[in-house]
């Protein structure tokens, strides 16, 4: 086999997470060296620790070995430089938009924090509820596989039903379509002790195998961090934008900035920042109390060049509604303002 024939062979290997794209067209074959004894392939990856690397190596070796019996096959790994990575993610996003799907979802918005405990899932639930009150057809994909809280926020205990065509999401009290791993477990307290590849596979199944029907908005609740789950969502779903949720402290802001830089690196629109737990209004005198001290969110906004959509206060009434599974009953002026800005931003 000559170099041209090997390249044609490598074009038959599809990227497992980017449908309809092969390794050559994605720019992942960085180099090739051939002599009488060996075929050496240099495979370029966005990051060297991606969970699919061993699968890709096995596929390359297997594909070449079927046609080449006399020479050994060696696969070396290198990390893409910033320009190669930028091109790779651009191609992957374009590919996702061209994949035929069984449902029509107009806008997909991911809610991300980077850091846990800042109220990301609550904000995702509140945004979906506010959109639904305005008459939109709304769904929630709970991508926080190991820490799912969406079902509890909405008081859901019904198990999803399945058909030959896929799985039907559970419907909330106001008509929001929801899927979460906790809706599939026999016990909501059962831990999900999975490695990254299985988590990624489940998230993709939530997108591809759930019968969402037609939606105006799909809100995706991402887990904390910038690892496999977040990367899977950003590569596998044609996102229209990402909302960042933070709290006033600089510690939270530092981690949120990591998430923002991931969004920017993957060339996904950053819709803005919501500062949650911004302050507390005293129920007796109406005085504003900055429980976490002066806000550092403006610093984060400047560093990542985005907008602050709102400063969401600590509201004891919201905590009660969330504990009772009644998040859809909550409404406030700041929530409606944030929702309006999100609608305007993703529509432009």
GROMACS .gro file of N, CA and C in nm, residues 31-174:
model
  432
   31UNK      N    1   0.053   1.328   1.023
   31UNK     CA    2   0.172   1.288   0.946
   31UNK      C    3   0.166   1.138   0.919
   32UNK      N    4   0.242   1.096   0.821
   32UNK     CA    5   0.250   0.954   0.788
   32UNK      C    6   0.391   0.923   0.738
   33UNK      N    7   0.448   0.815   0.791
   33UNK     CA    8   0.581   0.770   0.748
   33UNK      C    9   0.572   0.623   0.711
   34UNK      N   10   0.624   0.589   0.594
   34UNK     CA   11   0.616   0.451   0.545
   34UNK      C   12   0.753   0.405   0.498
   35UNK      N   13   0.791   0.284   0.539
   35UNK     CA   14   0.907   0.217   0.479
   35UNK      C   15   0.872   0.070   0.459
   36UNK      N   16   0.970  -0.013   0.434
   36UNK     CA   17   0.942  -0.153   0.402
   36UNK      C   18   0.893  -0.233   0.522
   37UNK      N   19   0.914  -0.180   0.643
   37UNK     CA   20   0.882  -0.256   0.763
   37UNK      C   21   0.767  -0.199   0.845
   38UNK      N   22   0.740  -0.071   0.831
   38UNK     CA   23   0.645  -0.009   0.923
   38UNK      C   24   0.562   0.099   0.853
   39UNK      N   25   0.440   0.113   0.901
   39UNK     CA   26   0.354   0.226   0.864
   39UNK      C   27   0.330   0.305   0.992
   40UNK      N   28   0.381   0.425   0.996
   40UNK     CA   29   0.372   0.508   1.117
   40UNK      C   30   0.273   0.622   1.092
   41UNK      N   31   0.166   0.623   1.170
   41UNK     CA   32   0.062   0.726   1.159
   41UNK      C   33   0.072   0.819   1.280
   42UNK      N   34   0.074   0.949   1.256
   42UNK     CA   35   0.070   1.046   1.366
   42UNK      C   36  -0.072   1.102   1.375
   43UNK      N   37  -0.137   1.073   1.486
   43UNK     CA   38  -0.276   1.112   1.508
   43UNK      C   39  -0.280   1.236   1.598
   44UNK      N   40  -0.341   1.343   1.549
   44UNK     CA   41  -0.351   1.467   1.627
   44UNK      C   42  -0.486   1.472   1.699
   45UNK      N   43  -0.482   1.497   1.829
   45UNK     CA   44  -0.602   1.503   1.912
   45UNK      C   45  -0.616   1.643   1.973
   46UNK      N   46  -0.740   1.688   1.997
   46UNK     CA   47  -0.757   1.819   2.063
   46UNK      C   48  -0.687   1.824   2.198
   47UNK      N   49  -0.698   1.715   2.273
   47UNK     CA   50  -0.627   1.697   2.399
   47UNK      C   51  -0.581   1.552   2.406
   48UNK      N   52  -0.465   1.529   2.465
   48UNK     CA   53  -0.410   1.393   2.467
   48UNK      C   54  -0.488   1.298   2.557
   49UNK      N   55  -0.568   1.353   2.650
   49UNK     CA   56  -0.638   1.267   2.744
   49UNK      C   57  -0.784   1.243   2.705
   50UNK      N   58  -0.821   1.267   2.579
   50UNK     CA   59  -0.960   1.242   2.539
   50UNK      C   60  -0.990   1.093   2.553
   51UNK      N   61  -1.110   1.057   2.601
   51UNK     CA   62  -1.139   0.916   2.631
   51UNK      C   63  -1.147   0.826   2.509
   52UNK      N   64  -1.163   0.882   2.390
   52UNK     CA   65  -1.179   0.798   2.270
   52UNK      C   66  -1.046   0.765   2.204
   53UNK      N   67  -0.933   0.807   2.261
   53UNK     CA   68  -0.805   0.791   2.191
   53UNK      C   69  -0.773   0.644   2.164
   54UNK      N   70  -0.796   0.557   2.261
   54UNK     CA   71  -0.764   0.415   2.242
   54UNK      C   72  -0.853   0.352   2.135
   55UNK      N   73  -0.978   0.394   2.130
   55UNK     CA   74  -1.070   0.345   2.028
   55UNK      C   75  -1.023   0.386   1.889
   56UNK      N   76  -0.977   0.510   1.876
   56UNK     CA   77  -0.927   0.558   1.747
   56UNK      C   78  -0.802   0.483   1.704
   57UNK      N   79  -0.711   0.461   1.798
   57UNK     CA   80  -0.588   0.386   1.768
   57UNK      C   81  -0.622   0.246   1.719
   58UNK      N   82  -0.714   0.179   1.789
   58UNK     CA   83  -0.754   0.043   1.750
   58UNK      C   84  -0.817   0.041   1.610
   59UNK      N   85  -0.900   0.141   1.581
   59UNK     CA   86  -0.964   0.145   1.450
   59UNK      C   87  -0.862   0.167   1.338
   60UNK      N   88  -0.764   0.253   1.362
   60UNK     CA   89  -0.661   0.278   1.261
   60UNK      C   90  -0.581   0.151   1.235
   61UNK      N   91  -0.537   0.087   1.342
   61UNK     CA   92  -0.458  -0.036   1.326
   61UNK      C   93  -0.537  -0.145   1.256
   62UNK      N   94  -0.662  -0.160   1.296
   62UNK     CA   95  -0.746  -0.264   1.238
   62UNK      C   96  -0.773  -0.239   1.090
   63UNK      N   97  -0.802  -0.114   1.054
   63UNK     CA   98  -0.833  -0.082   0.914
   63UNK      C   99  -0.714  -0.108   0.823
   64UNK      N  100  -0.595  -0.068   0.867
   64UNK     CA  101  -0.475  -0.087   0.784
   64UNK      C  102  -0.434  -0.234   0.780
   65UNK      N  103  -0.446  -0.301   0.894
   65UNK     CA  104  -0.403  -0.441   0.903
   65UNK      C  105  -0.484  -0.532   0.811
   66UNK      N  106  -0.608  -0.495   0.781
   66UNK     CA  107  -0.691  -0.578   0.693
   66UNK      C  108  -0.637  -0.581   0.550
   67UNK      N  109  -0.567  -0.475   0.512
   67UNK     CA  110  -0.514  -0.468   0.375
   67UNK      C  111  -0.363  -0.480   0.368
   68UNK      N  112  -0.298  -0.465   0.482
   68UNK     CA  113  -0.151  -0.468   0.486
   68UNK      C  114  -0.106  -0.579   0.580
   69UNK      N  115  -0.048  -0.685   0.522
   69UNK     CA  116  -0.011  -0.801   0.602
   69UNK      C  117   0.138  -0.805   0.636
   70UNK      N  118   0.219  -0.729   0.564
   70UNK     CA  119   0.364  -0.744   0.577
   70UNK      C  120   0.430  -0.641   0.667
   71UNK      N  121   0.366  -0.528   0.686
   71UNK     CA  122   0.427  -0.422   0.767
   71UNK      C  123   0.348  -0.399   0.895
   72UNK      N  124   0.420  -0.366   1.001
   72UNK     CA  125   0.354  -0.335   1.128
   72UNK      C  126   0.298  -0.193   1.123
   73UNK      N  127   0.200  -0.168   1.207
   73UNK     CA  128   0.134  -0.037   1.211
   73UNK      C  129   0.157   0.025   1.348
   74UNK      N  130   0.210   0.146   1.347
   74UNK     CA  131   0.234   0.219   1.471
   74UNK      C  132   0.157   0.351   1.466
   75UNK      N  133   0.090   0.384   1.577
   75UNK     CA  134   0.016   0.510   1.585
   75UNK      C  135   0.073   0.594   1.698
   76UNK      N  136   0.121   0.711   1.663
   76UNK     CA  137   0.173   0.805   1.762
   76UNK      C  138   0.072   0.918   1.782
   77UNK      N  139   0.067   0.970   1.904
   77UNK     CA  140  -0.028   1.077   1.938
   77UNK      C  141   0.044   1.209   1.959
   78UNK      N  142  -0.015   1.315   1.906
   78UNK     CA  143   0.032   1.450   1.937
   78UNK      C  144  -0.091   1.535   1.969
   79UNK      N  145  -0.068   1.646   2.036
   79UNK     CA  146  -0.178   1.738   2.068
   79UNK      C  147  -0.184   1.849   1.963
   80UNK      N  148  -0.304   1.880   1.919
   80UNK     CA  149  -0.322   1.986   1.821
   80UNK      C  150  -0.274   2.120   1.875
   81UNK      N  151  -0.220   2.202   1.787
   81UNK     CA  152  -0.187   2.338   1.829
   81UNK      C  153  -0.316   2.421   1.828
   82UNK      N  154  -0.315   2.543   1.882
   82UNK     CA  155  -0.439   2.622   1.892
   82UNK      C  156  -0.512   2.640   1.760
   83UNK      N  157  -0.440   2.663   1.651
   83UNK     CA  158  -0.505   2.683   1.522
   83UNK      C  159  -0.571   2.555   1.471
   84UNK      N  160  -0.500   2.442   1.488
   84UNK     CA  161  -0.558   2.313   1.447
   84UNK      C  162  -0.681   2.281   1.530
   85UNK      N  163  -0.673   2.309   1.660
   85UNK     CA  164  -0.786   2.281   1.750
   85UNK      C  165  -0.907   2.367   1.711
   86UNK      N  166  -0.882   2.493   1.679
   86UNK     CA  167  -0.989   2.583   1.639
   86UNK      C  168  -1.058   2.532   1.513
   87UNK      N  169  -0.980   2.488   1.415
   87UNK     CA  170  -1.035   2.435   1.291
   87UNK      C  171  -1.113   2.307   1.317
   88UNK      N  172  -1.060   2.221   1.404
   88UNK     CA  173  -1.125   2.094   1.437
   88UNK      C  174  -1.264   2.118   1.496
   89UNK      N  175  -1.273   2.207   1.594
   89UNK     CA  176  -1.402   2.231   1.659
   89UNK      C  177  -1.500   2.301   1.565
   90UNK      N  178  -1.449   2.385   1.476
   90UNK     CA  179  -1.536   2.449   1.378
   90UNK      C  180  -1.597   2.344   1.285
   91UNK      N  181  -1.514   2.252   1.237
   91UNK     CA  182  -1.563   2.146   1.150
   91UNK      C  183  -1.662   2.055   1.222
   92UNK      N  184  -1.634   2.026   1.349
   92UNK     CA  185  -1.722   1.936   1.425
   92UNK      C  186  -1.859   2.000   1.446
   93UNK      N  187  -1.862   2.130   1.472
   93UNK     CA  188  -1.991   2.198   1.491
   93UNK      C  189  -2.068   2.205   1.360
   94UNK      N  190  -2.000   2.231   1.250
   94UNK     CA  191  -2.067   2.234   1.120
   94UNK      C  192  -2.124   2.097   1.086
   95UNK      N  193  -2.051   1.992   1.121
   95UNK     CA  194  -2.098   1.856   1.094
   95UNK      C  195  -2.224   1.825   1.172
   96UNK      N  196  -2.230   1.868   1.297
   96UNK     CA  197  -2.348   1.839   1.379
   96UNK      C  198  -2.472   1.907   1.324
   97UNK      N  199  -2.456   2.026   1.267
   97UNK     CA  200  -2.572   2.096   1.213
   97UNK      C  201  -2.626   2.027   1.088
   98UNK      N  202  -2.543   1.947   1.022
   98UNK     CA  203  -2.585   1.879   0.900
   98UNK      C  204  -2.636   1.738   0.923
   99UNK      N  205  -2.632   1.691   1.049
   99UNK     CA  206  -2.678   1.555   1.078
   99UNK      C  207  -2.831   1.552   1.083
  100UNK      N  208  -2.896   1.467   1.002
  100UNK     CA  209  -3.041   1.457   1.007
  100UNK      C  210  -3.087   1.408   1.144
  101UNK      N  211  -3.188   1.473   1.200
  101UNK     CA  212  -3.239   1.433   1.331
  101UNK      C  213  -3.389   1.407   1.322
  102UNK      N  214  -3.440   1.336   1.420
  102UNK     CA  215  -3.579   1.294   1.418
  102UNK      C  216  -3.672   1.394   1.486
  103UNK      N  217  -3.619   1.512   1.521
  103UNK     CA  218  -3.703   1.611   1.585
  103UNK      C  219  -3.658   1.750   1.541
  104UNK      N  220  -3.744   1.846   1.562
  104UNK     CA  221  -3.708   1.983   1.527
  104UNK      C  222  -3.696   2.064   1.656
  105UNK      N  223  -3.575   2.105   1.687
  105UNK     CA  224  -3.549   2.189   1.804
  105UNK      C  225  -3.495   2.321   1.752
  106UNK      N  226  -3.566   2.427   1.780
  106UNK     CA  227  -3.528   2.557   1.722
  106UNK      C  228  -3.402   2.613   1.787
  107UNK      N  229  -3.401   2.623   1.921
  107UNK     CA  230  -3.287   2.681   1.992
  107UNK      C  231  -3.242   2.588   2.105
  108UNK      N  232  -3.111   2.568   2.116
  108UNK     CA  233  -3.055   2.486   2.223
  108UNK      C  234  -2.962   2.572   2.307
  109UNK      N  235  -2.992   2.582   2.436
  109UNK     CA  236  -2.915   2.666   2.527
  109UNK      C  237  -2.860   2.580   2.640
  110UNK      N  238  -2.730   2.580   2.657
  110UNK     CA  239  -2.667   2.508   2.768
  110UNK      C  240  -2.645   2.604   2.885
  111UNK      N  241  -2.664   2.552   3.005
  111UNK     CA  242  -2.639   2.629   3.128
  111UNK      C  243  -2.521   2.564   3.199
  112UNK      N  244  -2.418   2.642   3.224
  112UNK     CA  245  -2.289   2.590   3.272
  112UNK      C  246  -2.237   2.678   3.384
  113UNK      N  247  -2.159   2.618   3.473
  113UNK     CA  248  -2.102   2.698   3.581
  113UNK      C  249  -1.951   2.678   3.594
  114UNK      N  250  -1.904   2.560   3.559
  114UNK     CA  251  -1.764   2.529   3.589
  114UNK      C  252  -1.751   2.482   3.732
  115UNK      N  253  -1.807   2.558   3.826
  115UNK     CA  254  -1.798   2.524   3.968
  115UNK      C  255  -1.934   2.477   4.019
  116UNK      N  256  -1.932   2.373   4.102
  116UNK     CA  257  -2.056   2.323   4.160
  116UNK      C  258  -2.104   2.410   4.275
  117UNK      N  259  -2.233   2.401   4.304
  117UNK     CA  260  -2.288   2.468   4.420
  117UNK      C  261  -2.326   2.613   4.401
  118UNK      N  262  -2.328   2.661   4.276
  118UNK     CA  263  -2.364   2.801   4.254
  118UNK      C  264  -2.508   2.817   4.204
  119UNK      N  265  -2.582   2.707   4.195
  119UNK     CA  266  -2.722   2.716   4.156
  119UNK      C  267  -2.747   2.703   4.007
  120UNK      N  268  -2.658   2.632   3.939
  120UNK     CA  269  -2.670   2.614   3.794
  120UNK      C  270  -2.799   2.542   3.755
  121UNK      N  271  -2.828   2.431   3.822
  121UNK     CA  272  -2.948   2.354   3.788
  121UNK      C  273  -3.074   2.434   3.818
  122UNK      N  274  -3.072   2.509   3.927
  122UNK     CA  275  -3.187   2.594   3.960
  122UNK      C  276  -3.210   2.697   3.850
  123UNK      N  277  -3.101   2.758   3.803
  123UNK     CA  278  -3.113   2.857   3.696
  123UNK      C  279  -3.164   2.793   3.567
  124UNK      N  280  -3.118   2.672   3.538
  124UNK     CA  281  -3.166   2.602   3.419
  124UNK      C  282  -3.316   2.575   3.431
  125UNK      N  283  -3.359   2.530   3.548
  125UNK     CA  284  -3.501   2.504   3.570
  125UNK      C  285  -3.585   2.630   3.566
  126UNK      N  286  -3.533   2.738   3.623
  126UNK     CA  287  -3.607   2.865   3.622
  126UNK      C  288  -3.619   2.921   3.481
  127UNK      N  289  -3.511   2.913   3.405
  127UNK     CA  290  -3.516   2.962   3.267
  127UNK      C  291  -3.618   2.885   3.185
  128UNK      N  292  -3.615   2.752   3.197
  128UNK     CA  293  -3.711   2.669   3.124
  128UNK      C  294  -3.854   2.702   3.165
  129UNK      N  295  -3.877   2.721   3.294
  129UNK     CA  296  -4.011   2.752   3.344
  129UNK      C  297  -4.059   2.887   3.293
  130UNK      N  298  -3.970   2.984   3.292
  130UNK     CA  299  -4.006   3.117   3.243
  130UNK      C  300  -4.037   3.115   3.094
  131UNK      N  301  -3.958   3.040   3.018
  131UNK     CA  302  -3.986   3.026   2.875
  131UNK      C  303  -4.121   2.960   2.851
  132UNK      N  304  -4.151   2.860   2.933
  132UNK     CA  305  -4.278   2.788   2.918
  132UNK      C  306  -4.396   2.880   2.949
  133UNK      N  307  -4.383   2.967   3.048
  133UNK     CA  308  -4.491   3.059   3.083
  133UNK      C  309  -4.523   3.154   2.966
  134UNK      N  310  -4.426   3.175   2.881
  134UNK     CA  311  -4.446   3.263   2.766
  134UNK      C  312  -4.506   3.190   2.647
  135UNK      N  313  -4.537   3.063   2.667
  135UNK     CA  314  -4.603   2.987   2.562
  135UNK      C  315  -4.512   2.907   2.471
  136UNK      N  316  -4.382   2.907   2.500
  136UNK     CA  317  -4.290   2.831   2.417
  136UNK      C  318  -4.296   2.682   2.450
  137UNK      N  319  -4.264   2.600   2.351
  137UNK     CA  320  -4.249   2.456   2.372
  137UNK      C  321  -4.106   2.432   2.421
  138UNK      N  322  -4.095   2.376   2.542
  138UNK     CA  323  -3.965   2.373   2.610
  138UNK      C  324  -3.931   2.231   2.656
  139UNK      N  325  -3.803   2.197   2.647
  139UNK     CA  326  -3.753   2.071   2.702
  139UNK      C  327  -3.629   2.097   2.785
  140UNK      N  328  -3.599   2.004   2.875
  140UNK     CA  329  -3.476   2.010   2.954
  140UNK      C  330  -3.403   1.877   2.940
  141UNK      N  331  -3.278   1.884   2.897
  141UNK     CA  332  -3.190   1.767   2.893
  141UNK      C  333  -3.093   1.780   3.010
  142UNK      N  334  -3.108   1.693   3.108
  142UNK     CA  335  -3.022   1.696   3.227
  142UNK      C  336  -2.895   1.618   3.196
  143UNK      N  337  -2.789   1.691   3.161
  143UNK     CA  338  -2.661   1.628   3.127
  143UNK      C  339  -2.572   1.610   3.249
  144UNK      N  340  -2.621   1.645   3.366
  144UNK     CA  341  -2.545   1.624   3.490
  144UNK      C  342  -2.572   1.480   3.536
  145UNK      N  343  -2.504   1.387   3.473
  145UNK     CA  344  -2.534   1.244   3.492
  145UNK      C  345  -2.504   1.197   3.634
  146UNK      N  346  -2.396   1.244   3.693
  146UNK     CA  347  -2.359   1.196   3.827
  146UNK      C  348  -2.419   1.279   3.939
  147UNK      N  349  -2.479   1.392   3.908
  147UNK     CA  350  -2.541   1.476   4.011
  147UNK      C  351  -2.670   1.536   3.964
  148UNK      N  352  -2.764   1.453   3.917
  148UNK     CA  353  -2.887   1.507   3.858
  148UNK      C  354  -2.984   1.560   3.964
  149UNK      N  355  -3.029   1.683   3.946
  149UNK     CA  356  -3.124   1.741   4.043
  149UNK      C  357  -3.250   1.795   3.977
  150UNK      N  358  -3.254   1.795   3.845
  150UNK     CA  359  -3.371   1.849   3.774
  150UNK      C  360  -3.501   1.778   3.813
  151UNK      N  361  -3.506   1.644   3.819
  151UNK     CA  362  -3.633   1.580   3.855
  151UNK      C  363  -3.687   1.625   3.991
  152UNK      N  364  -3.600   1.643   4.090
  152UNK     CA  365  -3.646   1.687   4.221
  152UNK      C  366  -3.699   1.830   4.216
  153UNK      N  367  -3.634   1.917   4.140
  153UNK     CA  368  -3.680   2.055   4.128
  153UNK      C  369  -3.821   2.062   4.071
  154UNK      N  370  -3.854   1.967   3.982
  154UNK     CA  371  -3.984   1.967   3.916
  154UNK      C  372  -4.082   1.866   3.977
  155UNK      N  373  -4.040   1.798   4.084
  155UNK     CA  374  -4.129   1.704   4.151
  155UNK      C  375  -4.164   1.584   4.067
  156UNK      N  376  -4.071   1.536   3.985
  156UNK     CA  377  -4.099   1.426   3.893
  156UNK      C  378  -4.058   1.291   3.953
  157UNK      N  379  -4.149   1.196   3.946
  157UNK     CA  380  -4.121   1.060   3.991
  157UNK      C  381  -4.161   0.955   3.888
  158UNK      N  382  -4.231   0.998   3.785
  158UNK     CA  383  -4.276   0.908   3.679
  158UNK      C  384  -4.158   0.862   3.594
  159UNK      N  385  -4.158   0.735   3.559
  159UNK     CA  386  -4.052   0.681   3.473
  159UNK      C  387  -4.086   0.708   3.325
  160UNK      N  388  -3.985   0.735   3.244
  160UNK     CA  389  -4.010   0.754   3.101
  160UNK      C  390  -4.062   0.626   3.036
  161UNK      N  391  -4.148   0.640   2.937
  161UNK     CA  392  -4.199   0.526   2.862
  161UNK      C  393  -4.123   0.514   2.730
  162UNK      N  394  -4.109   0.391   2.685
  162UNK     CA  395  -4.032   0.365   2.563
  162UNK      C  396  -4.121   0.309   2.453
  163UNK      N  397  -4.079   0.330   2.330
  163UNK     CA  398  -4.146   0.272   2.214
  163UNK      C  399  -4.039   0.225   2.117
  164UNK      N  400  -4.081   0.171   2.003
  164UNK     CA  401  -3.984   0.127   1.903
  164UNK      C  402  -3.903   0.243   1.847
  165UNK      N  403  -3.960   0.363   1.854
  165UNK     CA  404  -3.893   0.480   1.796
  165UNK      C  405  -3.800   0.550   1.894
  166UNK      N  406  -3.810   0.519   2.023
  166UNK     CA  407  -3.725   0.585   2.120
  166UNK      C  408  -3.792   0.596   2.256
  167UNK      N  409  -3.743   0.688   2.338
  167UNK     CA  410  -3.793   0.707   2.473
  167UNK      C  411  -3.867   0.840   2.481
  168UNK      N  412  -3.983   0.839   2.546
  168UNK     CA  413  -4.059   0.961   2.564
  168UNK      C  414  -4.013   1.033   2.691
  169UNK      N  415  -3.986   1.163   2.683
  169UNK     CA  416  -3.949   1.236   2.804
  169UNK      C  417  -4.068   1.246   2.899
  170UNK      N  418  -4.038   1.270   3.025
  170UNK     CA  419  -4.143   1.291   3.125
  170UNK      C  420  -4.191   1.436   3.114
  171UNK      N  421  -4.320   1.457   3.131
  171UNK     CA  422  -4.379   1.590   3.116
  171UNK      C  423  -4.404   1.651   3.254
  172UNK      N  424  -4.359   1.774   3.272
  172UNK     CA  425  -4.377   1.844   3.400
  172UNK      C  426  -4.519   1.898   3.413
  173UNK      N  427  -4.546   1.961   3.527
  173UNK     CA  428  -4.680   2.012   3.555
  173UNK      C  429  -4.726   2.115   3.452
  174UNK      N  430  -4.633   2.193   3.398
  174UNK     CA  431  -4.671   2.297   3.301
  174UNK      C  432  -4.644   2.256   3.157
   0.00000   0.00000   0.00000
